Every structure is written in structure tokens, then in C-alpha cells.
mmCIF file of C-alpha atoms in Angstrom:
data_model
loop_
_atom_site.group_PDB
_atom_site.id
_atom_site.type_symbol
_atom_site.label_atom_id
_atom_site.label_comp_id
_atom_site.label_asym_id
_atom_site.label_seq_id
_atom_site.Cartn_x
_atom_site.Cartn_y
_atom_site.Cartn_z
ATOM 1 C CA UNK A 26 25.301 -14.866 -25.029
ATOM 2 C CA UNK A 27 24.943 -15.537 -21.919
ATOM 3 C CA UNK A 28 27.660 -16.768 -20.232
ATOM 4 C CA UNK A 29 30.165 -14.126 -22.458
ATOM 5 C CA UNK A 30 27.585 -11.600 -20.475
ATOM 6 C CA UNK A 31 27.861 -13.582 -16.897
ATOM 7 C CA UNK A 32 31.933 -12.743 -17.317
ATOM 8 C CA UNK A 33 31.264 -9.127 -16.560
ATOM 9 C CA UNK A 34 29.204 -10.085 -13.575
ATOM 10 C CA UNK A 35 31.496 -10.555 -9.967
ATOM 11 C CA UNK A 36 29.853 -13.748 -8.653
ATOM 12 C CA UNK A 37 31.544 -17.134 -8.189
ATOM 13 C CA UNK A 38 28.770 -19.985 -8.713
ATOM 14 C CA UNK A 39 27.931 -18.550 -12.555
ATOM 15 C CA UNK A 40 27.040 -21.733 -13.390
ATOM 16 C CA UNK A 41 24.406 -22.017 -10.459
ATOM 17 C CA UNK A 42 23.345 -18.594 -12.199
ATOM 18 C CA UNK A 43 22.864 -19.375 -15.167
ATOM 19 C CA UNK A 44 20.415 -22.736 -14.080
ATOM 20 C CA UNK A 45 18.501 -20.422 -12.080
ATOM 21 C CA UNK A 46 17.961 -18.060 -14.860
ATOM 22 C CA UNK A 47 17.337 -20.990 -17.426
ATOM 23 C CA UNK A 48 14.778 -22.615 -15.511
ATOM 24 C CA UNK A 49 12.999 -19.116 -14.774
ATOM 25 C CA UNK A 50 13.187 -18.350 -18.696
ATOM 26 C CA UNK A 51 11.486 -22.241 -18.808
ATOM 27 C CA UNK A 52 8.522 -21.856 -16.849
ATOM 28 C CA UNK A 53 7.541 -17.930 -17.594
ATOM 29 C CA UNK A 54 9.084 -17.050 -20.922
ATOM 30 C CA UNK A 55 10.303 -13.775 -19.958
ATOM 31 C CA UNK A 56 10.952 -10.885 -22.943
ATOM 32 C CA UNK A 57 13.841 -9.518 -20.766
ATOM 33 C CA UNK A 58 15.781 -10.565 -17.367
ATOM 34 C CA UNK A 59 17.819 -7.703 -15.850
ATOM 35 C CA UNK A 60 20.741 -8.495 -13.222
ATOM 36 C CA UNK A 61 21.027 -5.339 -10.929
ATOM 37 C CA UNK A 62 22.635 -4.590 -7.840
ATOM 38 C CA UNK A 63 26.115 -5.023 -5.937
ATOM 39 C CA UNK A 64 26.391 -8.024 -8.402
ATOM 40 C CA UNK A 65 26.989 -5.142 -11.668
ATOM 41 C CA UNK A 66 28.287 -2.594 -9.247
ATOM 42 C CA UNK A 67 31.657 -4.596 -8.340
ATOM 43 C CA UNK A 68 30.486 -4.299 -4.301
ATOM 44 C CA UNK A 69 29.554 -7.869 -4.415
ATOM 45 C CA UNK A 70 30.469 -9.698 -1.315
ATOM 46 C CA UNK A 71 30.755 -13.649 -1.667
ATOM 47 C CA UNK A 72 28.255 -15.002 0.942
ATOM 48 C CA UNK A 73 27.194 -11.847 1.854
ATOM 49 C CA UNK A 74 25.348 -9.920 -0.811
ATOM 50 C CA UNK A 75 22.839 -11.302 -2.577
ATOM 51 C CA UNK A 76 21.707 -11.881 -6.754
ATOM 52 C CA UNK A 77 19.421 -9.641 -8.060
ATOM 53 C CA UNK A 78 17.163 -9.910 -10.526
ATOM 54 C CA UNK A 79 14.300 -8.893 -12.385
ATOM 55 C CA UNK A 80 12.060 -10.981 -14.858
ATOM 56 C CA UNK A 81 9.880 -9.254 -16.721
ATOM 57 C CA UNK A 82 7.440 -11.565 -18.480
ATOM 58 C CA UNK A 83 3.419 -11.307 -19.494
ATOM 59 C CA UNK A 84 2.898 -14.431 -18.216
ATOM 60 C CA UNK A 85 2.644 -12.256 -14.759
ATOM 61 C CA UNK A 86 -0.465 -10.827 -16.262
ATOM 62 C CA UNK A 87 -2.262 -13.660 -14.763
ATOM 63 C CA UNK A 88 -0.607 -13.801 -11.445
ATOM 64 C CA UNK A 89 -1.111 -11.020 -8.654
ATOM 65 C CA UNK A 90 2.666 -9.844 -7.033
ATOM 66 C CA UNK A 91 2.453 -11.820 -3.774
ATOM 67 C CA UNK A 92 2.302 -14.866 -6.215
ATOM 68 C CA UNK A 93 4.786 -14.030 -8.040
ATOM 69 C CA UNK A 94 7.164 -13.288 -5.449
ATOM 70 C CA UNK A 95 7.019 -16.577 -3.578
ATOM 71 C CA UNK A 96 6.639 -18.285 -6.859
ATOM 72 C CA UNK A 97 9.916 -16.768 -7.908
ATOM 73 C CA UNK A 98 11.296 -17.360 -3.931
ATOM 74 C CA UNK A 99 10.370 -21.011 -4.363
ATOM 75 C CA UNK A 100 12.217 -21.257 -7.494
ATOM 76 C CA UNK A 101 15.426 -19.498 -6.621
ATOM 77 C CA UNK A 102 14.968 -21.362 -3.336
ATOM 78 C CA UNK A 103 16.224 -24.912 -5.047
ATOM 79 C CA UNK A 104 19.886 -23.347 -6.060
ATOM 80 C CA UNK A 105 22.987 -22.467 -3.935
ATOM 81 C CA UNK A 106 22.414 -18.675 -4.073
ATOM 82 C CA UNK A 107 21.023 -15.814 -2.601
ATOM 83 C CA UNK A 108 19.209 -14.485 -5.049
ATOM 84 C CA UNK A 109 16.166 -11.660 -4.405
ATOM 85 C CA UNK A 110 14.005 -11.972 -7.951
ATOM 86 C CA UNK A 111 11.047 -9.492 -8.949
ATOM 87 C CA UNK A 112 8.400 -10.132 -12.029
ATOM 88 C CA UNK A 113 7.341 -7.288 -13.116
ATOM 89 C CA UNK A 114 4.845 -7.002 -16.919
ATOM 90 C CA UNK A 115 5.917 -4.930 -19.389
ATOM 91 C CA UNK A 116 3.071 -2.427 -18.967
ATOM 92 C CA UNK A 117 4.196 -2.332 -14.769
ATOM 93 C CA UNK A 118 7.888 -1.479 -15.856
ATOM 94 C CA UNK A 119 7.019 1.590 -18.543
ATOM 95 C CA UNK A 120 4.758 2.488 -15.785
ATOM 96 C CA UNK A 121 7.290 2.289 -13.077
ATOM 97 C CA UNK A 122 10.082 4.141 -14.998
ATOM 98 C CA UNK A 123 7.429 7.034 -15.948
ATOM 99 C CA UNK A 124 6.681 7.360 -12.370
ATOM 100 C CA UNK A 125 10.090 7.297 -11.229
ATOM 101 C CA UNK A 126 10.759 4.349 -9.236
ATOM 102 C CA UNK A 127 14.064 4.823 -7.899
ATOM 103 C CA UNK A 128 14.342 1.074 -7.976
ATOM 104 C CA UNK A 129 13.692 0.287 -11.238
ATOM 105 C CA UNK A 130 15.283 3.479 -12.935
ATOM 106 C CA UNK A 131 18.519 2.202 -10.678
ATOM 107 C CA UNK A 132 17.802 -0.933 -12.309
ATOM 108 C CA UNK A 133 17.850 -0.134 -15.787
ATOM 109 C CA UNK A 134 21.063 2.359 -15.262
ATOM 110 C CA UNK A 135 23.554 -0.004 -14.224
ATOM 111 C CA UNK A 136 21.469 -3.499 -14.513
ATOM 112 C CA UNK A 137 22.820 -5.802 -17.533
ATOM 113 C CA UNK A 138 20.043 -7.833 -19.561
ATOM 114 C CA UNK A 139 20.469 -11.318 -19.466
ATOM 115 C CA UNK A 140 18.442 -12.493 -21.783
ATOM 116 C CA UNK A 141 15.941 -10.134 -23.450
ATOM 117 C CA UNK A 142 14.009 -10.519 -26.844
ATOM 118 C CA UNK A 143 16.189 -7.513 -28.424
ATOM 119 C CA UNK A 144 13.086 -5.331 -29.036
ATOM 120 C CA UNK A 145 11.566 -4.431 -25.676
ATOM 121 C CA UNK A 146 15.553 -3.654 -24.111
ATOM 122 C CA UNK A 147 15.055 -1.222 -26.199
ATOM 123 C CA UNK A 148 11.742 -0.189 -25.566
ATOM 124 C CA UNK A 149 13.131 0.461 -21.667
ATOM 125 C CA UNK A 150 16.151 1.773 -22.684
ATOM 126 C CA UNK A 151 13.879 4.269 -25.168
ATOM 127 C CA UNK A 152 11.588 5.101 -22.399
ATOM 128 C CA UNK A 153 14.360 5.341 -19.468
ATOM 129 C CA UNK A 154 16.147 7.843 -21.608
ATOM 130 C CA UNK A 155 12.310 10.046 -22.702
ATOM 131 C CA UNK A 156 12.068 10.460 -18.602
ATOM 132 C CA UNK A 157 15.312 11.028 -18.123
ATOM 133 C CA UNK A 158 15.449 14.386 -20.707
ATOM 134 C CA UNK A 159 11.892 15.203 -19.302
ATOM 135 C CA UNK A 160 13.330 15.367 -15.953
ATOM 136 C CA UNK A 161 16.299 16.002 -15.864
ATOM 137 C CA UNK A 162 17.259 12.786 -13.955
ATOM 138 C CA UNK A 163 21.050 12.657 -12.717
ATOM 139 C CA UNK A 164 22.997 10.298 -10.028
ATOM 140 C CA UNK A 165 24.425 11.831 -7.031
ATOM 141 C CA UNK A 166 27.478 11.805 -5.329
ATOM 142 C CA UNK A 167 25.794 9.434 -2.989
ATOM 143 C CA UNK A 168 24.233 7.247 -5.908
ATOM 144 C CA UNK A 169 20.872 8.398 -5.705
ATOM 145 C CA UNK A 170 18.661 10.327 -7.935
ATOM 146 C CA UNK A 171 17.856 13.949 -8.943
ATOM 147 C CA UNK A 172 15.313 15.427 -10.935
ATOM 148 C CA UNK A 173 13.195 18.291 -11.621
ATOM 149 C CA UNK A 174 9.487 18.251 -12.145
#
């Protein structure tokens, strides 16, 4: 299943990415792992672009944001990939959607859930759709967002 999803992604070293994802999964038991950014928007440039991942796990409730970043960076540096990884809890993701955090909105709009529990990803999409409707969210020609309060 994961290998099938990786076929849609335009990076060469998918095996290295798979190892990274599996290690993160083993350590943090995330409910969802989302790949987003250039790797899924078809503007990924090998050796220049990074791989953007969002890890959603309630394990992060015990770890402050700075420590999460450091721990995820340490894991990513063990692999021959340029990866930028952010870790959030379920509650943080939902709050960021409601607060119109454009980084998270883009990650959901374009992103591909590489691993998910089948439930929380659907909750994310449902919350995104509510916010999209409530604020009349639309993508702009320059790939930004416009909305109404």
C-alpha cells in the first residue's frame, strides 16, 4: 500500500524514504504521515528540493515543539535524503486548520497521506471542508489562498 502511494511521488530514492518513514512510524506510532510540497506538486528537483513530511502523533503531547524538531531532524539525518519533518498532535492539526494556517491548508490540499489509521485523515479532510466552506477558501492563480471572514 505504501509502495503504491510512493509511485505517485517524483523522487528517485523511494527506498530511502520508505526506511525513514518506517523508523518514524516505529518510534512515534503516528496516526498519519503526510508528504506534501514539491514532491507531490510535480516541481521537485533532485538534489535541490527537500522532502516535506508532517507526522501526526499524540506521542508529541509529551515533547515540546523544539525537541520534536530536533528529534525528527536527528532521525532524518541518518538517511541520504533532504527532508524537512514537522511533528504535531491531532489537536494541533485541527486547531491549525481552524485558524487558517496556510502551511497546513496547503499540506492537506496537495498532500498525500502515506500512512494513516483510516480515521484521522478523514477527520482532517472533514475539518478542512468545513473551514473551506465557512471561509469560502479558494486557491489563487499564484498558488496562495484567498478567503472571506
